[in-house]
PDB file of C-alpha atoms in Angstrom:
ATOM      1  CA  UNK A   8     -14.831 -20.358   6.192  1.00  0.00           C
ATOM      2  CA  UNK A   9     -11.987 -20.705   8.345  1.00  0.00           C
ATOM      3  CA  UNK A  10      -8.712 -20.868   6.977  1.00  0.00           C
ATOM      4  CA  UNK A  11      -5.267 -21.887   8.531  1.00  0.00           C
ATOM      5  CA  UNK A  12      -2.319 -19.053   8.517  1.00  0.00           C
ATOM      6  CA  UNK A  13      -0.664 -21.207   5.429  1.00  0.00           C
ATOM      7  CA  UNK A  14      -4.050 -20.978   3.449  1.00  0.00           C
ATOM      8  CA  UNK A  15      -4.967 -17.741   3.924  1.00  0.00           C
ATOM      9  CA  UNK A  16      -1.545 -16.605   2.733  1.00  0.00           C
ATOM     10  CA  UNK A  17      -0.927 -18.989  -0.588  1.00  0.00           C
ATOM     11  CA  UNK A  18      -5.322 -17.900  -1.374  1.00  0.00           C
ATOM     12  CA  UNK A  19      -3.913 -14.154  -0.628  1.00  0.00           C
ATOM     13  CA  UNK A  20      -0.589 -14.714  -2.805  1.00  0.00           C
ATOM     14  CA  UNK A  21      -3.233 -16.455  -5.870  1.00  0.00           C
ATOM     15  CA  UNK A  22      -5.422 -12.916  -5.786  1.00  0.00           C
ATOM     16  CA  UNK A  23      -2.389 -10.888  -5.505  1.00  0.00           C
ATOM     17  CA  UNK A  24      -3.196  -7.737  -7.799  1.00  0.00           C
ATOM     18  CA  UNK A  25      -0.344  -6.597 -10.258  1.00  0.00           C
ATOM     19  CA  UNK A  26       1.060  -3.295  -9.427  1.00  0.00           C
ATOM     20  CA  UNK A  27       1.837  -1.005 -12.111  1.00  0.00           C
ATOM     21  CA  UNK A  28       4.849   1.742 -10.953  1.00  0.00           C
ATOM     22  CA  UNK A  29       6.234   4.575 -12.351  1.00  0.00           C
ATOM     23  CA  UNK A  30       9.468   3.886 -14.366  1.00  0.00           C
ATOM     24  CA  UNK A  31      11.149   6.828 -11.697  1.00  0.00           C
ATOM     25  CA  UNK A  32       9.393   5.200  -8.862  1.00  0.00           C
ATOM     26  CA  UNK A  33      11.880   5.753  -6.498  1.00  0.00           C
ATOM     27  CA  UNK A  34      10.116   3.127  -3.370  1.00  0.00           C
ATOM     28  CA  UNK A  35       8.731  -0.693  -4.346  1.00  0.00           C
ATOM     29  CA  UNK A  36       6.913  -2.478  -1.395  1.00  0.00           C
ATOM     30  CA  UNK A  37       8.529  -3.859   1.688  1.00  0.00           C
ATOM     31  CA  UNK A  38       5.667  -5.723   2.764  1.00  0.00           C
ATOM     32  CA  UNK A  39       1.868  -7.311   2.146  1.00  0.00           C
ATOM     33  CA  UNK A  40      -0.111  -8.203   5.447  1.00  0.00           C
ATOM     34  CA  UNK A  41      -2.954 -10.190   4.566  1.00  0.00           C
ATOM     35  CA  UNK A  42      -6.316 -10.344   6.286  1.00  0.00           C
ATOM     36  CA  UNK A  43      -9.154 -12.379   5.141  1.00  0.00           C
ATOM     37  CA  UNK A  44     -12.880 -11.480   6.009  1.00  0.00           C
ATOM     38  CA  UNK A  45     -15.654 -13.748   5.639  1.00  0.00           C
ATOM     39  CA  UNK A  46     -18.263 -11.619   6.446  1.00  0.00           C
ATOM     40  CA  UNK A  47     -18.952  -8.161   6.394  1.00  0.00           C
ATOM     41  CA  UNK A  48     -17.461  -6.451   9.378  1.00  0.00           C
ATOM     42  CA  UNK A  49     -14.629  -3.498   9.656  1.00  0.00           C
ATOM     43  CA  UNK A  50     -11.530  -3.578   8.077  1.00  0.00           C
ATOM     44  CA  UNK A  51      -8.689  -4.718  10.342  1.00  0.00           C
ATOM     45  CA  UNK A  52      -6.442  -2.407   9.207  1.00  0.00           C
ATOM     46  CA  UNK A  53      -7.959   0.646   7.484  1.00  0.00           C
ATOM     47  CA  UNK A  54     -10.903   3.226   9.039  1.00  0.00           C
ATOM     48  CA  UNK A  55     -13.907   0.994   6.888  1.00  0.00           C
ATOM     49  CA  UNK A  56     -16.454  -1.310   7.224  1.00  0.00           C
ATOM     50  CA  UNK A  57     -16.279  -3.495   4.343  1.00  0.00           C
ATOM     51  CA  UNK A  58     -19.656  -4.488   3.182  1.00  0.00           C
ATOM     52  CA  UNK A  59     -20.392  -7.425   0.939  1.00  0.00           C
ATOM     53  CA  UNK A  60     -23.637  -9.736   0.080  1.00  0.00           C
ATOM     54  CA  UNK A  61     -22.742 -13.605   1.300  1.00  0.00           C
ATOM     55  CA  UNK A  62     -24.921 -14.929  -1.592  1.00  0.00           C
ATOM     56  CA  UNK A  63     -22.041 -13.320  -4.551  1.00  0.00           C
ATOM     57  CA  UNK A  64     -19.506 -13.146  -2.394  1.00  0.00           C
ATOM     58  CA  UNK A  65     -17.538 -15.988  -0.515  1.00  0.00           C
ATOM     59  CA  UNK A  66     -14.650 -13.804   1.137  1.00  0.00           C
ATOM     60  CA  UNK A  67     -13.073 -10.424   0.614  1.00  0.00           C
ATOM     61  CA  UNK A  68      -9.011 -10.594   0.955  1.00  0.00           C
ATOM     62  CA  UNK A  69      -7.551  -7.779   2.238  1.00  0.00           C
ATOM     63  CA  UNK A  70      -3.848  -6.879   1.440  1.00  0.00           C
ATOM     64  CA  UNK A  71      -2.224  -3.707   3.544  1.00  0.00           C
ATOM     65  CA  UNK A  72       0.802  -3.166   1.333  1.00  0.00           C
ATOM     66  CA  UNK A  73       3.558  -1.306   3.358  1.00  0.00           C
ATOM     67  CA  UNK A  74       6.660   0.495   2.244  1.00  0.00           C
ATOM     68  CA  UNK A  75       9.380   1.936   4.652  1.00  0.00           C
ATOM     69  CA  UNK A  76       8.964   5.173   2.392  1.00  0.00           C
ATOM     70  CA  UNK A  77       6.943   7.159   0.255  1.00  0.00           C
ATOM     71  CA  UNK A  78       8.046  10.755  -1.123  1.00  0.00           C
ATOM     72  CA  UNK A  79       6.556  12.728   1.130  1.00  0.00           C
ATOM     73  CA  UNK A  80       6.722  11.166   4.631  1.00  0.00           C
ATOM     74  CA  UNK A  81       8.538   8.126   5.925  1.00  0.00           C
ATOM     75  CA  UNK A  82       6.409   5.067   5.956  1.00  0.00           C
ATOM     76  CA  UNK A  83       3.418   4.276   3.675  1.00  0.00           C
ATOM     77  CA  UNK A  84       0.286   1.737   4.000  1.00  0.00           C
ATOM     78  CA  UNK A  85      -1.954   1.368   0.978  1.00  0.00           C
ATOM     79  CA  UNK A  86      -4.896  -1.264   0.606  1.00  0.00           C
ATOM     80  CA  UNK A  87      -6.377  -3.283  -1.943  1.00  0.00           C
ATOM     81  CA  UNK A  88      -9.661  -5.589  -1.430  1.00  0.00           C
ATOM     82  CA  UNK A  89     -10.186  -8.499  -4.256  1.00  0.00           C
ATOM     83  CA  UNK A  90     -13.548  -9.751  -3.569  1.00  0.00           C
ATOM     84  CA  UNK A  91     -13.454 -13.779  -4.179  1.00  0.00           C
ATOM     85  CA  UNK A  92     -17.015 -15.450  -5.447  1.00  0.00           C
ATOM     86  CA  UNK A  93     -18.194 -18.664  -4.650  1.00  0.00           C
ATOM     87  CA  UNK A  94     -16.815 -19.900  -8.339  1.00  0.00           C
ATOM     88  CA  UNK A  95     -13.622 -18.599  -6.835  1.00  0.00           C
ATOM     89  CA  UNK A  96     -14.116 -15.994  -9.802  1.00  0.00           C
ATOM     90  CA  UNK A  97     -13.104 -12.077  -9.114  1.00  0.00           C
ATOM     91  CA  UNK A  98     -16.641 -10.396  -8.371  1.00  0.00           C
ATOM     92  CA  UNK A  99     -14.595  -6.924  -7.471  1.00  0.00           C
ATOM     93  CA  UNK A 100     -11.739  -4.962  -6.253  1.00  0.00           C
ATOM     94  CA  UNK A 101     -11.284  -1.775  -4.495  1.00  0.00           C
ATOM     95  CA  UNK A 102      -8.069   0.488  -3.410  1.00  0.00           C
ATOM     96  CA  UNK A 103      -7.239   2.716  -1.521  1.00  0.00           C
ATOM     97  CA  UNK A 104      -6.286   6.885  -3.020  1.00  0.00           C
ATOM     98  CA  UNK A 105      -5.267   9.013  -0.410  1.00  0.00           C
ATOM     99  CA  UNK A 106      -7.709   7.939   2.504  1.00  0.00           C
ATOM    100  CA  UNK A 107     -10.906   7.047   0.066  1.00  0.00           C
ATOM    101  CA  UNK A 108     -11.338   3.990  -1.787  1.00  0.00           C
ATOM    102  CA  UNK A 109     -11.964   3.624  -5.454  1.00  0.00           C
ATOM    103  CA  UNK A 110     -13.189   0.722  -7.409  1.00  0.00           C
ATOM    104  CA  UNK A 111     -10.499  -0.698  -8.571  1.00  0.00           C
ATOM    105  CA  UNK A 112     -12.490  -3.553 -11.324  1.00  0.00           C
ATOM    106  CA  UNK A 113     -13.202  -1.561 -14.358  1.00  0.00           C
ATOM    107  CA  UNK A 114     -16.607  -2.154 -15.815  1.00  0.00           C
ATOM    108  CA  UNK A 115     -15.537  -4.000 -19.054  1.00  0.00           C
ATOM    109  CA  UNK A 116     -12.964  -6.406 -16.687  1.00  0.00           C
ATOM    110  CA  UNK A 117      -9.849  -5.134 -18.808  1.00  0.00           C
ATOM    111  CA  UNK A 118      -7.626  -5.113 -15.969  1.00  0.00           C
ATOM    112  CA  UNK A 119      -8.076  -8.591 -14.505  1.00  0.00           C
ATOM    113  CA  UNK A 120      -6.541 -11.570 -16.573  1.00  0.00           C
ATOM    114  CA  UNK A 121      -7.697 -14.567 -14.405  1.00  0.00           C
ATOM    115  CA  UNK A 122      -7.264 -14.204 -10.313  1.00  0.00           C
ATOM    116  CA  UNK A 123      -4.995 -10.880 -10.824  1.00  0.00           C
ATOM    117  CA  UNK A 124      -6.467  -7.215 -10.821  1.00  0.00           C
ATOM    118  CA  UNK A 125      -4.062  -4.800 -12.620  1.00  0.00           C
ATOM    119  CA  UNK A 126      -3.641  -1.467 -10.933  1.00  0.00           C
ATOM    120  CA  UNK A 127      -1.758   1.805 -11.450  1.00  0.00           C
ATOM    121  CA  UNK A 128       0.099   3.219  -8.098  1.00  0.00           C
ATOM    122  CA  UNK A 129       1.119   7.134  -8.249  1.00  0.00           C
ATOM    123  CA  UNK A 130       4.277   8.444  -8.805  1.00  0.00           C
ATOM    124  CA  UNK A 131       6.074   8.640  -5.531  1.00  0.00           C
ATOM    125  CA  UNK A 132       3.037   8.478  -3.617  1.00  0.00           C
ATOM    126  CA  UNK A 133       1.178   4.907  -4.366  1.00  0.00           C
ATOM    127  CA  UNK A 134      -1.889   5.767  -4.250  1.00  0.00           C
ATOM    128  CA  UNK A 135      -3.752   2.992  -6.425  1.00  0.00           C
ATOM    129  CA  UNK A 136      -6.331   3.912  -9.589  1.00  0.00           C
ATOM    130  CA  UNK A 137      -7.256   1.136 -12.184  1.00  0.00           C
ATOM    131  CA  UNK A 138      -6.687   4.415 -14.757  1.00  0.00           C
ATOM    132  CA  UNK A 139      -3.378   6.001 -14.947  1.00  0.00           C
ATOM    133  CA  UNK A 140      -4.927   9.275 -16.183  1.00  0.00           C
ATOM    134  CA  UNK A 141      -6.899   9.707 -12.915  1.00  0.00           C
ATOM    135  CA  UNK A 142      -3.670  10.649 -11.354  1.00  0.00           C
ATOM    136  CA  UNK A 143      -3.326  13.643 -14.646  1.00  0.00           C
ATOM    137  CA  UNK A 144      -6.147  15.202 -12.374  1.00  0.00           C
ATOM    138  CA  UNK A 145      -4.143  15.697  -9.021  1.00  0.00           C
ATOM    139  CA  UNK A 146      -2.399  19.663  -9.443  1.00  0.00           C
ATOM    140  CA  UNK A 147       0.168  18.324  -7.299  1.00  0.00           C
ATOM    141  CA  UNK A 148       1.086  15.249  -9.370  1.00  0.00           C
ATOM    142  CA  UNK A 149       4.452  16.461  -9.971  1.00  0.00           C
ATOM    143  CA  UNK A 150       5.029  19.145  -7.026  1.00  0.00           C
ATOM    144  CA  UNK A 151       4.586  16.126  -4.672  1.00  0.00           C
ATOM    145  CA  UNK A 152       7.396  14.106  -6.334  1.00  0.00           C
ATOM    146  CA  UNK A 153       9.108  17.281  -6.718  1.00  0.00           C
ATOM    147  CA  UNK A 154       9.652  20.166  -4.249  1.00  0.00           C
ATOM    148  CA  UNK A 155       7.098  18.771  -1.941  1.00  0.00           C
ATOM    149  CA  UNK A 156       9.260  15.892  -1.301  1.00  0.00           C
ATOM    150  CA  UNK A 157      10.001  14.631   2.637  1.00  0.00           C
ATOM    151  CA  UNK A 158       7.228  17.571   3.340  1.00  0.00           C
ATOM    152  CA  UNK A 159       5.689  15.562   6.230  1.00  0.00           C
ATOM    153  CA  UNK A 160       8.638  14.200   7.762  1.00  0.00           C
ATOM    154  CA  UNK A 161       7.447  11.540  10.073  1.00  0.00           C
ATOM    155  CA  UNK A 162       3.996  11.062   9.639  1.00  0.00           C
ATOM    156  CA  UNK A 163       2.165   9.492  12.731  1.00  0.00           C
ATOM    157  CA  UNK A 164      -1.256   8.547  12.220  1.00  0.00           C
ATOM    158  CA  UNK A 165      -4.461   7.295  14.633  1.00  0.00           C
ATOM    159  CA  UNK A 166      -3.322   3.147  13.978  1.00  0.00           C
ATOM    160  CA  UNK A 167       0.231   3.471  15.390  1.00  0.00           C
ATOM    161  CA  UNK A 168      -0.058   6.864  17.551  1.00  0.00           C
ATOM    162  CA  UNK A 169       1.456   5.378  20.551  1.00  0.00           C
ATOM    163  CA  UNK A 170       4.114   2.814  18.710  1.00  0.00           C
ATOM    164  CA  UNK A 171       6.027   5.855  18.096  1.00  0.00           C
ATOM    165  CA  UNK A 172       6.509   9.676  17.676  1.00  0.00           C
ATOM    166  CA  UNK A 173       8.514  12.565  15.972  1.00  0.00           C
ATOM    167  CA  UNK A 174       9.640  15.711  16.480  1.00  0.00           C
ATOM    168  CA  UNK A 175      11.535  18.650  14.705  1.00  0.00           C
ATOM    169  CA  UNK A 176      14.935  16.763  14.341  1.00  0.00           C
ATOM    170  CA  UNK A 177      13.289  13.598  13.155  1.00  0.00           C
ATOM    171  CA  UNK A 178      11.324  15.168  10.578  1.00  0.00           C
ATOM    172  CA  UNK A 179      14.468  17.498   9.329  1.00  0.00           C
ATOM    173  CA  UNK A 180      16.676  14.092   8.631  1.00  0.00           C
ATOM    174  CA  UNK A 181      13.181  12.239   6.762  1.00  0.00           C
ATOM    175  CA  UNK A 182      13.077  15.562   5.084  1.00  0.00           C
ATOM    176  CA  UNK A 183      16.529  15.960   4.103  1.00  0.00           C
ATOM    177  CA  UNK A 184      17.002  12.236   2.685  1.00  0.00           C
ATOM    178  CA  UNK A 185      13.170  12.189   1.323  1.00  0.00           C
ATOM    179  CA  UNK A 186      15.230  15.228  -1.202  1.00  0.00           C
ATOM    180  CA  UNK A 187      17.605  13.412  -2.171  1.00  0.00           C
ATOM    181  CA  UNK A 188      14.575  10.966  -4.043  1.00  0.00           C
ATOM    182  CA  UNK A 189      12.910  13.745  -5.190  1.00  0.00           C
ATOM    183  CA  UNK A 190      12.339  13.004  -9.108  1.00  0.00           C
ATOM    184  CA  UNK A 191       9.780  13.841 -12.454  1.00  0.00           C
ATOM    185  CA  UNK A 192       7.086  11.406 -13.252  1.00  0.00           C
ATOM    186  CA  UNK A 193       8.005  10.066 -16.237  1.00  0.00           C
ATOM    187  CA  UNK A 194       3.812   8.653 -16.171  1.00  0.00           C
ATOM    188  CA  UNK A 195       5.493   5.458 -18.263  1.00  0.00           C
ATOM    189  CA  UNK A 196       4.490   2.619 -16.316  1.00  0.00           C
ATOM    190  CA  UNK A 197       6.117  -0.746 -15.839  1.00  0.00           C
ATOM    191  CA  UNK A 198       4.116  -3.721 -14.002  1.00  0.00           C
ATOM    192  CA  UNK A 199       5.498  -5.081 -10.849  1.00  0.00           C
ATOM    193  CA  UNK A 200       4.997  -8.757  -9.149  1.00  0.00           C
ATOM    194  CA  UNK A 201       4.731  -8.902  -4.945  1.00  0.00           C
ATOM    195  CA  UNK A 202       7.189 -11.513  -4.079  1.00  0.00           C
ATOM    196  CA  UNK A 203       5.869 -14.362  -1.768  1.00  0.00           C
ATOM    197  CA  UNK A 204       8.459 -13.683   0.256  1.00  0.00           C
ATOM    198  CA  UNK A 205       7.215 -10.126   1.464  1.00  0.00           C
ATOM    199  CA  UNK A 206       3.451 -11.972   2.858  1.00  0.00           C
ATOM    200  CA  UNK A 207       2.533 -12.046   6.138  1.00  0.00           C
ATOM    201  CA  UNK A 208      -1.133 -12.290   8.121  1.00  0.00           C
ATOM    202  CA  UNK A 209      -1.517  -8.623   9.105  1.00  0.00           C
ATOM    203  CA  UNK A 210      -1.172  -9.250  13.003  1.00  0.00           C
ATOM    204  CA  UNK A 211       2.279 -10.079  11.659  1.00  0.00           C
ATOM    205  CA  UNK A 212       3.285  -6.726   9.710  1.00  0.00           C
ATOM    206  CA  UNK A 213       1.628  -4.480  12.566  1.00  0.00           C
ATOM    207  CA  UNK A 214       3.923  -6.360  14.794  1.00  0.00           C
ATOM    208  CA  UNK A 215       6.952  -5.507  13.191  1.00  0.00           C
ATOM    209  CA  UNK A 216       6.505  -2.042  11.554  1.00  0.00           C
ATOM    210  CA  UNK A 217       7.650   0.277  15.484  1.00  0.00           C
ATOM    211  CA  UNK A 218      10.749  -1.876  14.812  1.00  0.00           C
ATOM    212  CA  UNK A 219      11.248  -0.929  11.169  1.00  0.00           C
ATOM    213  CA  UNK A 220      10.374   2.591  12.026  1.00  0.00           C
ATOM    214  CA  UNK A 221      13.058   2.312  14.377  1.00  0.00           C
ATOM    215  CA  UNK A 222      15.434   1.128  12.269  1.00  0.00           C
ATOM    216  CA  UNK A 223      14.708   3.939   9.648  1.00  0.00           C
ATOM    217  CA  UNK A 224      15.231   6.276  11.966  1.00  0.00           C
ATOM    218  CA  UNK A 225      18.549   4.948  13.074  1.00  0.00           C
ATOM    219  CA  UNK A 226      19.845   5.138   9.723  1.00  0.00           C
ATOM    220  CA  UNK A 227      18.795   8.414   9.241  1.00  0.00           C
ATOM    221  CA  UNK A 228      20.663   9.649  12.493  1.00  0.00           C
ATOM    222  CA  UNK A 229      23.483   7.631  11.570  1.00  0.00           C
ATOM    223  CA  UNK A 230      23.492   9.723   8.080  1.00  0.00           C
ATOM    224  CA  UNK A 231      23.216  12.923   9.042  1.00  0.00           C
ATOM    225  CA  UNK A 232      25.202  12.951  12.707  1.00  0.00           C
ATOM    226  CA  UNK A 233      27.971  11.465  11.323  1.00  0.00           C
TER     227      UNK A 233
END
């Protein structure tokens, strides 16, 4: 099923899950680049293949949500795949938790009222759980909020190694602001809308982000050399 840019982004913006933050949350999304996969095939913009029967499901929409910051590092990508029947019906959603994917549909269907997955993000780091007490089991729940904050500076990972690069001085000025956000889980949770304004197809959003790197960076320089 082929769609046209202007389809694939109002379907994307109808499935859009409902994010549940931290009432400290300190970083709210920048941006959602949407990819839509008909078949099964690897994931444009996350180290998967995404797998799915054609005869339940029609299409699996993938949103890469993107934040300039998290608490530890500067810049953040986190995923979440609704997987659309042929009814147009939710058959299932999974998210992304620090590099794995969980489901993210419980079994009883609690968290979806009609197109629109509910999902919990982690204090400070946004990784995404359907539970809120999974995060209860991390031992660094609050450390990584905490004194951990702006540990990993700049972080450059295998998709944009190339686009850009750090060194000490960089990751001493993410550091130093990323302390300034440091805060306490409050683990009260209040649910948060993406704004149609912040879609884009994901050739779009990996297009920008060097540039809003950039412009982090310059900020930060500006900050802390002034």
């Amino acid at each position: 099923m082929a769609m046209s840019e202007t389809e694939m982004l109002e379907t994307a913006m109808s499935y859009a899950p409902v994010l549940m933050f931290d009432r400290n949350e300190p970083f709210y999304p920048d941006f959602v680049g949407v990819s839509v996969l008909d078949r099964s095939g690897p994931s444009p913009s996350f180290k998967r293949d995404i797998q799915f029967p054609a005869e339940a499901v029609q299409y699996v929409i993938e949103f890469a949500i993107w934040w300039d910051y998290e608490i530890g590092h500067l810049y953040e990508m986190e995923h979440v795949w609704i997987y659309v029947g042929h009814d147009g019906e939710v058959v299932d959603c999974e998210a992304s938790f620090h590099g794995k994917v969980l489901r993210g549909l419980l079994k009883d269907r609690v968290n979806v009222v009609g197109r629109h997955v509910c999902l919990y993000s982690q204090p400070g780091k946004h990784a995404f759980s359907p539970l809120p007490v999974v995060f209860e089991l991390l031992p660094d729940l609050y450390s990584a909020a905490g004194t951990k904050a702006g540990c990993d500076g700049l972080l450059v990972n295998d998709l944009f190694r190339g686009y850009f690069e750090t060194n000490e001085q960089i990751d001493a000025q993410v550091t130093s602001y990323l302390q300034t956000k440091a805060f306490v889980p409050s683990m009260e949770f209040d649910e948060y809308l993406l704004k149609p304004e912040m879609f884009m197809t994901w050739d779009q959003l990996f297009g920008i982000i060097p540039q809003r790197i950039n412009d982090r960076l310059i900020e930060l320089e500006q900050l802390y050399n002034t």
